[in-house]
Tab-separated table of C-alpha atoms in Angstrom:
chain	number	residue	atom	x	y	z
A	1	UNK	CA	18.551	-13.708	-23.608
A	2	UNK	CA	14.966	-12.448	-22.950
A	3	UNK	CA	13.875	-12.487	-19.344
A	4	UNK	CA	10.605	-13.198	-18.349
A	5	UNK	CA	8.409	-13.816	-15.945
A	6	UNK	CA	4.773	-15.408	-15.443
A	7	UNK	CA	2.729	-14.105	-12.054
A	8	UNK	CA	-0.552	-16.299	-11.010
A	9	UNK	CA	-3.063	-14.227	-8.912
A	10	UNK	CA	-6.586	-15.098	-8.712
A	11	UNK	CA	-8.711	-12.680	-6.475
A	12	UNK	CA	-11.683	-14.437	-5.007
A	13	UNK	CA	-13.856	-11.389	-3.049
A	14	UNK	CA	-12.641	-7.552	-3.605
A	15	UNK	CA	-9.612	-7.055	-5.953
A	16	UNK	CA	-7.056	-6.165	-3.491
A	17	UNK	CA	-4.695	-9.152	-4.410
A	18	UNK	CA	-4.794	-8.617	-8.431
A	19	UNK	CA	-4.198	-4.688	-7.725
A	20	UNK	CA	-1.342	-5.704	-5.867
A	21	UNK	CA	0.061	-8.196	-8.554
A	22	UNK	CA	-0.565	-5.650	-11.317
A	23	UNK	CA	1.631	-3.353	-9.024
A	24	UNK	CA	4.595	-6.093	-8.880
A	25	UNK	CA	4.348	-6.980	-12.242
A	26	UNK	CA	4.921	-3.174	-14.247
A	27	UNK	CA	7.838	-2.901	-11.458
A	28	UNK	CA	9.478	-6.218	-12.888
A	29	UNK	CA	8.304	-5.141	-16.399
A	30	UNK	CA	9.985	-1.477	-15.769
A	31	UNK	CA	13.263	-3.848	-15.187
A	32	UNK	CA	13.542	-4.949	-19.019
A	33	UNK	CA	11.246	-8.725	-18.294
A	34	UNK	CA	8.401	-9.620	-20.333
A	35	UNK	CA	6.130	-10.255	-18.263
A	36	UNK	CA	2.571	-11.950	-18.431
A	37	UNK	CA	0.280	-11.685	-15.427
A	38	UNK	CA	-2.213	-14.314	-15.694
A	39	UNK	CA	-5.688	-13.655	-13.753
A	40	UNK	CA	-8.332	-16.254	-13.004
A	41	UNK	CA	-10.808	-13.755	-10.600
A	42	UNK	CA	-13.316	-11.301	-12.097
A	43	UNK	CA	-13.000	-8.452	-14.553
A	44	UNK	CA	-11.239	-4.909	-12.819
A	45	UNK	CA	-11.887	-1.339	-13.358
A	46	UNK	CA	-8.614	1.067	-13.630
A	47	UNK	CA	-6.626	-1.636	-13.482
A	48	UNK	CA	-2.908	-0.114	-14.243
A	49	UNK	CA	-1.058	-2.827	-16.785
A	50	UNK	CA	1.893	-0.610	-18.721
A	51	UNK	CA	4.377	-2.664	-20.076
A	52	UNK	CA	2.278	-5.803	-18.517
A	53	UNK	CA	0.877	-9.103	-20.981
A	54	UNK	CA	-2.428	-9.362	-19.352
A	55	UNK	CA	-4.383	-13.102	-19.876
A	56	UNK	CA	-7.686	-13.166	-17.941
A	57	UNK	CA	-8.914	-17.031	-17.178
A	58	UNK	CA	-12.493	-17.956	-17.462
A	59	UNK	CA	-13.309	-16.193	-14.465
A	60	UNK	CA	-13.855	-17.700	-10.648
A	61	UNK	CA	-15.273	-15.891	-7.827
A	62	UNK	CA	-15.804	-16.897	-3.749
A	63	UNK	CA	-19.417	-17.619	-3.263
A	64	UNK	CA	-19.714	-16.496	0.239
A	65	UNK	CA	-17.404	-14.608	2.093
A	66	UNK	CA	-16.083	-17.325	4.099
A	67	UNK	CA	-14.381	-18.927	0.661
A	68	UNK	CA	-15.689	-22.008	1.233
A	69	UNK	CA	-16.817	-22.217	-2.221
A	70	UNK	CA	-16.181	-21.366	-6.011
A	71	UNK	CA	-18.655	-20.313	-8.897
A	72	UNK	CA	-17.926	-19.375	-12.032
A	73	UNK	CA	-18.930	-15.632	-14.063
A	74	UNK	CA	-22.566	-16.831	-14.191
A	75	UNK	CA	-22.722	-17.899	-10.155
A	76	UNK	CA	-22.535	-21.688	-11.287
A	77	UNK	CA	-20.636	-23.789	-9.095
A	78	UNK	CA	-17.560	-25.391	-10.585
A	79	UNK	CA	-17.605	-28.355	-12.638
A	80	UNK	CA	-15.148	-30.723	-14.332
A	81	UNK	CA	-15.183	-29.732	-17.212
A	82	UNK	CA	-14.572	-25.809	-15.964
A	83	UNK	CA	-12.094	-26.922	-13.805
A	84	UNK	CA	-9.591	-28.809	-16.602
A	85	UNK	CA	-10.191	-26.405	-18.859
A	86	UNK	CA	-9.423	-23.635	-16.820
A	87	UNK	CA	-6.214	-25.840	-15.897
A	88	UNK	CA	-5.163	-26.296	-19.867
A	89	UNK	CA	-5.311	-22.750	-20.626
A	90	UNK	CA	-3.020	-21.878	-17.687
A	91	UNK	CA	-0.713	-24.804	-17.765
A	92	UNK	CA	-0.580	-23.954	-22.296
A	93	UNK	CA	0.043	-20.235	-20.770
A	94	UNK	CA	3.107	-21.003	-18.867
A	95	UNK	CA	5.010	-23.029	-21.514
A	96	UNK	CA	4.278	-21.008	-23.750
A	97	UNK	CA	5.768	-17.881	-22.047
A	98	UNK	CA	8.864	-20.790	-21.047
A	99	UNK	CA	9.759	-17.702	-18.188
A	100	UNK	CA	12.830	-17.708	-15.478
A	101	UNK	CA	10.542	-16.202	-12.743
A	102	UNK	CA	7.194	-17.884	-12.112
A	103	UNK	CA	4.841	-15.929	-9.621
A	104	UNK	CA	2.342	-18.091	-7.182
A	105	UNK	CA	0.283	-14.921	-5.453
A	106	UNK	CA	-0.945	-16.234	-1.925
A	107	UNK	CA	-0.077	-19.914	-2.477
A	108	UNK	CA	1.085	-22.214	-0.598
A	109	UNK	CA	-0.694	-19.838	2.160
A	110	UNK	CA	-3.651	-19.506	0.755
A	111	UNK	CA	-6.014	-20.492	-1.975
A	112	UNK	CA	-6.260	-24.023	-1.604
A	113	UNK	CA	-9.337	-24.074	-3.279
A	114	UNK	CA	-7.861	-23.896	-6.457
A	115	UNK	CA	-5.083	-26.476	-5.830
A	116	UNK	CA	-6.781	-28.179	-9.626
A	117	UNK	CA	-5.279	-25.777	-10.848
A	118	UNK	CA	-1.988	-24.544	-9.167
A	119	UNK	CA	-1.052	-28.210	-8.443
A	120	UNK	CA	-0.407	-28.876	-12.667
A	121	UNK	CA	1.058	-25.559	-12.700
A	122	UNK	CA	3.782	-26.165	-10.166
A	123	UNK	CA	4.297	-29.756	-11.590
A	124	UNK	CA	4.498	-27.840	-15.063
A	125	UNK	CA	7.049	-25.182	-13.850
A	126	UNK	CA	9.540	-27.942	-12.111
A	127	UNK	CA	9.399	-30.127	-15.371
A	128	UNK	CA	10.830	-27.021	-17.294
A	129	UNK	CA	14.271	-26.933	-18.488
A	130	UNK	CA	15.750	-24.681	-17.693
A	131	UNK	CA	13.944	-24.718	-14.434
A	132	UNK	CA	12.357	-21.471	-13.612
A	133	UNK	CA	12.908	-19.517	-10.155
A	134	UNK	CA	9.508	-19.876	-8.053
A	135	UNK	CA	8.607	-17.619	-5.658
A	136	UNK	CA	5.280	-16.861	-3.192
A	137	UNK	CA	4.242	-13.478	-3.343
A	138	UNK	CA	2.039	-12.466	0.223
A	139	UNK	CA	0.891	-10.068	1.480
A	140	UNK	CA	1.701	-8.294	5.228
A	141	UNK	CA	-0.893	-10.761	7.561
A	142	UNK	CA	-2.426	-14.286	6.704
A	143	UNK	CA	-5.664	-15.772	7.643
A	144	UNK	CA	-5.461	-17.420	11.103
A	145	UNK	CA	-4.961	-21.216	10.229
A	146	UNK	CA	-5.038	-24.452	12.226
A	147	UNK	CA	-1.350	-25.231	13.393
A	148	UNK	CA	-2.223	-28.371	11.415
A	149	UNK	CA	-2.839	-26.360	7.912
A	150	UNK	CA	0.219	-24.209	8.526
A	151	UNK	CA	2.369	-26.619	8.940
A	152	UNK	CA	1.510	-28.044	5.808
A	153	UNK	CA	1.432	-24.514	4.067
A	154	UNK	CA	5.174	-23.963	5.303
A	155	UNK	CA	6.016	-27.721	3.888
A	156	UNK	CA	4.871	-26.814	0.861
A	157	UNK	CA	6.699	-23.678	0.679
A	158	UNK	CA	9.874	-25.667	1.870
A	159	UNK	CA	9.582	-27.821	-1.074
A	160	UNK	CA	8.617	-25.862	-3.923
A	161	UNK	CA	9.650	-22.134	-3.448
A	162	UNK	CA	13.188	-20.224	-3.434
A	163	UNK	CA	11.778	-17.122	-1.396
A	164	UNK	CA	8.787	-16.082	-0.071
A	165	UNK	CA	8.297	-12.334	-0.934
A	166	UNK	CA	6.257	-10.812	2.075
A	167	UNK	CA	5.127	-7.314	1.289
A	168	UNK	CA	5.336	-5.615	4.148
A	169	UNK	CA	7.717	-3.500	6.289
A	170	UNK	CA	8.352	-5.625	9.515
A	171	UNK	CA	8.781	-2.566	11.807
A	172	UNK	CA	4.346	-2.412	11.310
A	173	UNK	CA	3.756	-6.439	11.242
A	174	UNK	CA	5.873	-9.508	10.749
A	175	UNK	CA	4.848	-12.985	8.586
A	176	UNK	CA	5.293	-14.619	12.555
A	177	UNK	CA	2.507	-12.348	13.901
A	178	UNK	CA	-0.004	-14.147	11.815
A	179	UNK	CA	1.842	-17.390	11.029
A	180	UNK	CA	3.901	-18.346	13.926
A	181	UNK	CA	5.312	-21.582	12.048
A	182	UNK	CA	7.044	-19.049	9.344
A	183	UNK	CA	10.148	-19.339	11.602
A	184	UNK	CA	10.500	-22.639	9.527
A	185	UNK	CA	11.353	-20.797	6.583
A	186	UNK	CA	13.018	-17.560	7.683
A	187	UNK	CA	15.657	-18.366	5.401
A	188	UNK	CA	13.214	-18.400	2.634
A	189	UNK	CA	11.376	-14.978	4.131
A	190	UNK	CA	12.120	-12.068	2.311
A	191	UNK	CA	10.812	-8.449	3.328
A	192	UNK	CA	9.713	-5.937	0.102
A	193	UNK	CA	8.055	-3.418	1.808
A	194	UNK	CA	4.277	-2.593	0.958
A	195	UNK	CA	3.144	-2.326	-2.142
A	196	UNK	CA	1.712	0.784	-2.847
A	197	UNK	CA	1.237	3.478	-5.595
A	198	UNK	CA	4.001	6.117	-4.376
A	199	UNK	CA	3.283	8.270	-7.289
A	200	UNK	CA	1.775	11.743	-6.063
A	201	UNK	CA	-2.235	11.887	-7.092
A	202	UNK	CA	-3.148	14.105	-9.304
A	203	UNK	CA	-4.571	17.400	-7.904
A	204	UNK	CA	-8.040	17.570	-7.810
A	205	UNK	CA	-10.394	20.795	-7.192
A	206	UNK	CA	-12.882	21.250	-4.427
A	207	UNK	CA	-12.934	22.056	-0.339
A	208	UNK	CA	-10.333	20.184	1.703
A	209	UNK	CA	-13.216	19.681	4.333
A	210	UNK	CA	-14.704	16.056	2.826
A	211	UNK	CA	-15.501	12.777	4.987
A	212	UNK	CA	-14.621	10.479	2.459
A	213	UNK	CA	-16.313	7.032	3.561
A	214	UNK	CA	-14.639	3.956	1.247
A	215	UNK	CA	-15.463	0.307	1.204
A	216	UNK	CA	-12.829	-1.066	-1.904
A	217	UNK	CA	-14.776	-3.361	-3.955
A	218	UNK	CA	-17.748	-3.023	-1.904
A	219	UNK	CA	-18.391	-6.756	-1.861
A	220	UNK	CA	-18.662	-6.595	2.077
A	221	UNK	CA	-18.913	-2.771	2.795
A	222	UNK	CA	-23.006	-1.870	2.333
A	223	UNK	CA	-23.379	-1.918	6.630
A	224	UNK	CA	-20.359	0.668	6.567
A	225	UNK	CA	-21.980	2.989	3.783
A	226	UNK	CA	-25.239	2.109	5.540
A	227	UNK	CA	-24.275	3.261	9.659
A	228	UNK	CA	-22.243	6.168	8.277
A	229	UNK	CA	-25.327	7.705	6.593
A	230	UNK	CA	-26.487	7.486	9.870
A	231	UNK	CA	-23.088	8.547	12.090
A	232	UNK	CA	-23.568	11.642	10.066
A	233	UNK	CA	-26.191	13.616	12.367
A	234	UNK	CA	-24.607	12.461	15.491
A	235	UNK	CA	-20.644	13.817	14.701
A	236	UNK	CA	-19.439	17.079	15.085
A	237	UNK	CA	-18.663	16.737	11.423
A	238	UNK	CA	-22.237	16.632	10.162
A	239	UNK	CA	-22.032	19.850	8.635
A	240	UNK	CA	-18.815	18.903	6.188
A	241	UNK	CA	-19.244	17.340	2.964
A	242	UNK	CA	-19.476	13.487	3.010
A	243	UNK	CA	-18.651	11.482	0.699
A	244	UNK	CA	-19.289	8.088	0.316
A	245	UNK	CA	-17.965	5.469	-2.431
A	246	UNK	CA	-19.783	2.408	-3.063
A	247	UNK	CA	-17.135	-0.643	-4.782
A	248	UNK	CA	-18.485	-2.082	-7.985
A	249	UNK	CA	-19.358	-5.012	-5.902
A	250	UNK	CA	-22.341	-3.520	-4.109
A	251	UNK	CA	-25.155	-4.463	-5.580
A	252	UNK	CA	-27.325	-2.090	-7.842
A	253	UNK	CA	-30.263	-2.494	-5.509
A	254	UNK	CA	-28.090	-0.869	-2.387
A	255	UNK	CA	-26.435	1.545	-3.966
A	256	UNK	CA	-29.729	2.504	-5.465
A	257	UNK	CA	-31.268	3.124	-1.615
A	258	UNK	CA	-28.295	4.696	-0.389
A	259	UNK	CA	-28.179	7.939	-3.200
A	260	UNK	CA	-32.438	7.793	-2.308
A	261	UNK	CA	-31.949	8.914	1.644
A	262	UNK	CA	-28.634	10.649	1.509
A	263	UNK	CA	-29.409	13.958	2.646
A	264	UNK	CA	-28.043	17.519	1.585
A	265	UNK	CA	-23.892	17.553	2.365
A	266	UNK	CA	-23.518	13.743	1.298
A	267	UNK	CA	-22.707	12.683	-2.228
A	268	UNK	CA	-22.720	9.045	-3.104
A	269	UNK	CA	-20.835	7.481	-5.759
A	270	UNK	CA	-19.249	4.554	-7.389
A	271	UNK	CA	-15.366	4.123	-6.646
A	272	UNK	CA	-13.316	6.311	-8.321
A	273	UNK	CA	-9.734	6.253	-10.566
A	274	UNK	CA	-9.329	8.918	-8.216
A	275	UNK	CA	-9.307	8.113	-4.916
A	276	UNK	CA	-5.923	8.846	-3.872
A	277	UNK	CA	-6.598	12.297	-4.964
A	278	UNK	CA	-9.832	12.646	-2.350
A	279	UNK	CA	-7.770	10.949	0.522
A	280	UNK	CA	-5.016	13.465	-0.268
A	281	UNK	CA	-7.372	16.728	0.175
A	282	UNK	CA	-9.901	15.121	2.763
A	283	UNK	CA	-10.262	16.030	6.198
A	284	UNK	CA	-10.676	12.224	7.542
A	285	UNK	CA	-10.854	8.836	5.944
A	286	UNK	CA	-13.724	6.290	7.283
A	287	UNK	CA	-12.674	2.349	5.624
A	288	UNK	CA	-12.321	-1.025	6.487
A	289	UNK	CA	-8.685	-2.076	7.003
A	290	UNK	CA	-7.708	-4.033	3.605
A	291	UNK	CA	-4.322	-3.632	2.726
A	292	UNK	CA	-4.706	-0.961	-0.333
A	293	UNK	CA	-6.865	0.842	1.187
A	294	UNK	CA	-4.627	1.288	4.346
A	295	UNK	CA	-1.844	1.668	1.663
A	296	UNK	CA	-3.478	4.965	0.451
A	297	UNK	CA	-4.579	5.914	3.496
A	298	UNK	CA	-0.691	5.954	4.941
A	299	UNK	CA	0.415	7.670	2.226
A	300	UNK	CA	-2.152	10.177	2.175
A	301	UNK	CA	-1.617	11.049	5.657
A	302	UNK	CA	-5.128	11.057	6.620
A	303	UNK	CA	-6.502	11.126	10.090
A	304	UNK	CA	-8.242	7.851	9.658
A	305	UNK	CA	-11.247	5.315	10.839
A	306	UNK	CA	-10.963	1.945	10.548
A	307	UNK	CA	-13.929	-0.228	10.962
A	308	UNK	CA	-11.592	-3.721	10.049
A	309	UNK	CA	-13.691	-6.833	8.239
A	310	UNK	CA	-13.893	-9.491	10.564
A	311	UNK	CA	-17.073	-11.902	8.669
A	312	UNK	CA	-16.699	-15.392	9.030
A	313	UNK	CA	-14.071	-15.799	11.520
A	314	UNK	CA	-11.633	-13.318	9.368
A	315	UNK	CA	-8.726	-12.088	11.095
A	316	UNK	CA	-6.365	-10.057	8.508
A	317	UNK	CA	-8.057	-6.890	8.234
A	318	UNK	CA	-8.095	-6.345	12.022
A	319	UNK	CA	-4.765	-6.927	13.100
A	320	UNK	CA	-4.105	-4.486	10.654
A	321	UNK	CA	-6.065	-1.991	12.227
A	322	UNK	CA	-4.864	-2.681	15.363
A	323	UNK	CA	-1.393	-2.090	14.654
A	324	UNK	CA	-1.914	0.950	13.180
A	325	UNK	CA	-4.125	2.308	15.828
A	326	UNK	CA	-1.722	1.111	18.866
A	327	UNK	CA	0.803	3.496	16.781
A	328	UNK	CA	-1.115	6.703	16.953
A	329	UNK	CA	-2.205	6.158	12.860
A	330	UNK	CA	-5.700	5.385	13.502
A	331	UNK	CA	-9.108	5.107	15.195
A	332	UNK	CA	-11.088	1.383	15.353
A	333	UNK	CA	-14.204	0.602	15.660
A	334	UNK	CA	-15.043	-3.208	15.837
A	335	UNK	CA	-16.936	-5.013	13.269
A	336	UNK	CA	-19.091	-6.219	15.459
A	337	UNK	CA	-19.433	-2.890	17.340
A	338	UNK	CA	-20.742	-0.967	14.783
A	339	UNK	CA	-23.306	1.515	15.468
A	340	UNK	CA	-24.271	5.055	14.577
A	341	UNK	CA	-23.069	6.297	17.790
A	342	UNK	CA	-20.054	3.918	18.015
A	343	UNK	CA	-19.111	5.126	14.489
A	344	UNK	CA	-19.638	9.162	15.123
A	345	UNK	CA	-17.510	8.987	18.357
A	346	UNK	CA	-14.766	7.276	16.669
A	347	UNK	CA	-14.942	10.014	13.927
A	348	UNK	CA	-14.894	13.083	16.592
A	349	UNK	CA	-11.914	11.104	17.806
A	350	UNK	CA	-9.999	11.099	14.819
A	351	UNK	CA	-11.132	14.441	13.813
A	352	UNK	CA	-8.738	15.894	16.224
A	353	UNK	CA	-5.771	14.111	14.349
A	354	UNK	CA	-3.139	15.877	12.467
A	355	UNK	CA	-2.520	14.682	9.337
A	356	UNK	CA	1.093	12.774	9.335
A	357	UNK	CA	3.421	14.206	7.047
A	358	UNK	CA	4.656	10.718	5.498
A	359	UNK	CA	3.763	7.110	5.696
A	360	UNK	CA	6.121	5.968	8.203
A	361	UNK	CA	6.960	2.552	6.427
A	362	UNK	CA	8.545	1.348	3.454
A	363	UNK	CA	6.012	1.845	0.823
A	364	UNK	CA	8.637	0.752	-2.081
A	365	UNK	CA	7.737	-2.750	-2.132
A	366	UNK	CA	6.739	-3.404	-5.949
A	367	UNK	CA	10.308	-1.656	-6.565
A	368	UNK	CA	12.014	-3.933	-3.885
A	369	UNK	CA	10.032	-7.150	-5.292
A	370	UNK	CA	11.274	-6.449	-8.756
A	371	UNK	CA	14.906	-5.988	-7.831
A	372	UNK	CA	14.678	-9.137	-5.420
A	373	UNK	CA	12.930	-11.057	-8.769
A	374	UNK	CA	15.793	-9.759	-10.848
A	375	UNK	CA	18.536	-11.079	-9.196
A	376	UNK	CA	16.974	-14.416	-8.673
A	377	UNK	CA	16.683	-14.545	-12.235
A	378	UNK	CA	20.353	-15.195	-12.759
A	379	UNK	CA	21.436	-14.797	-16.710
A	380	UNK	CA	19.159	-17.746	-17.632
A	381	UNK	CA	17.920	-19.357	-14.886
A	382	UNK	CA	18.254	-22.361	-13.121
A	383	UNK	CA	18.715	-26.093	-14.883
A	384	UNK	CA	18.311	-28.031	-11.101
C-alpha cells in the first residue's frame, strides 16, 4: 500500500515555519511517502521541495506583527467568502490525498486565527476511514500564553493528536520552558532534534573577513540593517567587509535608502540561496534570533550577535538568544537596547570568539521527524 502523508503549515510574518515544513516533508518523502505539503502563507524564494507535492492556498498573511489580524495577497482583510473557500480547497485537498499521516504545523499551539479553517480539517481527518495518524509539528519555544489559553491548547492536543513532534534538542530548551502546562502531555511529547539543513554549503570565493548582517525575511529587520550601518564606524571591525542582507519582506523603499548611504566596505543585498555559504567563511554573524537563522548560525560555527525580536510582547526569539548566549554561543543585545554603540560593543565582544567546531545539538531533526512519522504510520494506518 502507498503511504502518504498531508502537512498543513501556514506562515503568517517571515517564512521560518514553511522552511521548516518543507525540511520535514523531503525527509518523510526520502522515506518512500507521497507526500503533499499544503501552504496557505505567501509565495517563497529557494524554497527546497524534491520529492515534495507542493499546493499553495489562496494566500494569507499577519497584518501587523502582533497577529492579531489576517489579510489576504492584496492586504484585504478576510471575508466569508475567502474564508470557506479557502476551507473547501483544503478540506477537497486532504481527501483527496486520503493519507495515514496528517501534519498540523503549530496547531493546537498556535494559529488560532485560522481555526475556519483547521477546525473542518481536523473534523475531516477523524471522519476518515481508515483514520489517519495526527500529529503537531512545533517548533523549540512557544509564544508566552495566558495559563488560561494553554490549558486549552494542551486540551486540544489531548484530544486530537497522537504525538507532538517538538523540534528541538532538550539539552538547549525544553517545550516546559515556554509552556509549563506541556507536562500534561509528556506522554504525547516527542523530541526530533532541530531542523536544520546539515548538508555542507557549497564553497564560495572571496575573503573570510565579512560581517555578514541578516534579518530572514526582513519583515521586521529594517532597524537592524538600519543601526548596523551605523555600528560600523564605531567597531573595531569597521575596516572588514560588511555585508548586509535585506529579506524580501523589506520594503523596496528601505532597501532602496540603505544601498544610497552604505559607504565603501559595505555591500547590501537581497537574501541569498547562499547564505549558509557566507556564514560558513564569515568572520561574525549579526541576526535576530529566529530559529533558522540560529540553525545556520550553529552549524556554521560563527562567532555570533543576536539582537532577538521582541515587538508586540514577543517572547520566542529571545529566550532563544538567551540560551545560547548563557552557553558561551553568543552575544545579545536587547531589542529594545539597540543602539549604534550598544550594537558595536556587542560586535567587539564577539569578535574575540573562536569559531566552534560543531553545533553542539542534535541538528538531525527532519531525519528524526520522518522516522518518528514512519513508524506511526503502521502498514495502513489506524481504523479507531
Amino acid at each position: 500500500m502507498t503511504r502518504r502523508a498531508f502537512i498543513w503549515v501556514t506562515h503568517l510574518l517571515g517564512s521560518g515555519h514553511l522552511r521548516r515544513a518543507a525540511a520535514l516533508a523531503r525527509a518523510v518523502a526520502a522515506r518512500g511517502f507521497e507526500v503533499r505539503l499544503v501552504s496557505g502563507g505567501q509565495a517563497v524564494d529557494h524554497l527546497a521541495l524534491a520529492g515534495v507535492e507542493f499546493v499553495q492556498l489562496p494566500p494569507v498573511a499577519s497584518a501587523d506583527e502582533g497577529f492579531r489580524s489576517l489579510v489576504d495577497a492584496s492586504g484585504a482583510p478576510l471575508d466569508a467568502e475567502f474564508r470557506e473557500n479557502r476551507t473547501r480547497q483544503l478540506v477537497d485537498c486532504l481527501r483527496e490525498h486520503a493519507p495515514q499521516i496528517v501534519i498540523f504545523e503549530t496547531y493546537p499551539f498556535g494559529r488560532r486565527q485560522l481555526e475556519f479553517e483547521l477546525k473542518p480539517l481536523l473534523a475531516a481527518a477523524r471522519a476518515m476511514r481508515p483514520r489517519p495518524v495526527l500529529i503537531s509539528s512545533i517548533r523549540d519555544i512557544l509564544q508566552a500564553r495566558s495559563p488560561q489559553l494553554a490549558g486549552r491548547m494542551v486540551a486540544a492536543a489531548r484530544a486530537h493528536f497522537a504525538r507532538v513532534m517538538v523540534h528541538a534538542d532538550p539539552a538547549l530548551v525544553r517545550l516546559e520552558d515556554s509552556l509549563p502546562e506541556a507536562s500534561a502531555i509528556a506522554d504525547l511529547v516527542c523530541y526530533t532534534g532541530f531542523i536544520a539543513e546539515t548538508a555542507p554549503p557549497p564553497a564560495i570565493s572571496g575573503p573570510g573577513s565579512e560581517i555578514v548582517v541578516s534579518t530572514g525575511g526582513g519583515a521586521v529587520g529594517a532597524r537592524l540593517l538600519r543601526t548596523a550601518l551605523e555600528a560600523r564606524a564605531l567597531s573595531t571591525l569597521g575596516d572588514a567587509p560588511w555585508r548586509l542582507l535585506a529579506g524580501r519582506d523589506l520594503p523596496d523603499e528601505e532597501y532602496s535608502a540603505l544601498r544610497a548611504c552604505a559607504p565603501e566596505g559595505v555591500s547590501v543585498e537581497r537574501a541569498r540561496a547562499d547564505f549558509r555559504s557566507l556564514l560558513a567563511q564569515c568572520r561574525l554573524s549579526v541576526s535576530q534570533a529566529g530559529y533558522n537563522t540560529v540553525m545556520d548560525v550553529l552549524l556554521a560555527g560563527a562567532p555570533a550577535v543576536l539582537v532577538p525580536y521582541a515587538g508586540d510582547g514577543q517572547t520566542e526569539q529571545p529566550l532563544r538568544a538567551t540560551r545560547l548566549a548563557a552557553l558561551g554561543r553568543a552575544e545579545i543585545v536587547r531589542e529594545n537596547e539597540l543602539s549604534a554603540p550598544a550594537l558595536a560593543r556587542a560586535i567587539d565582544r564577539a569578535s574575540r570568539m573562536a569559531r566552534w567546531p560543531s553545533a553542539g545539538f542534535n541538528m538531525d531533526g527532519a531525519a528524526q521527524g520522518a522516522r518518528l512519522i514512519e513508524d506511526l504510520a503502521g502498514p495502513f494506518g489506524s481504523e479507531s
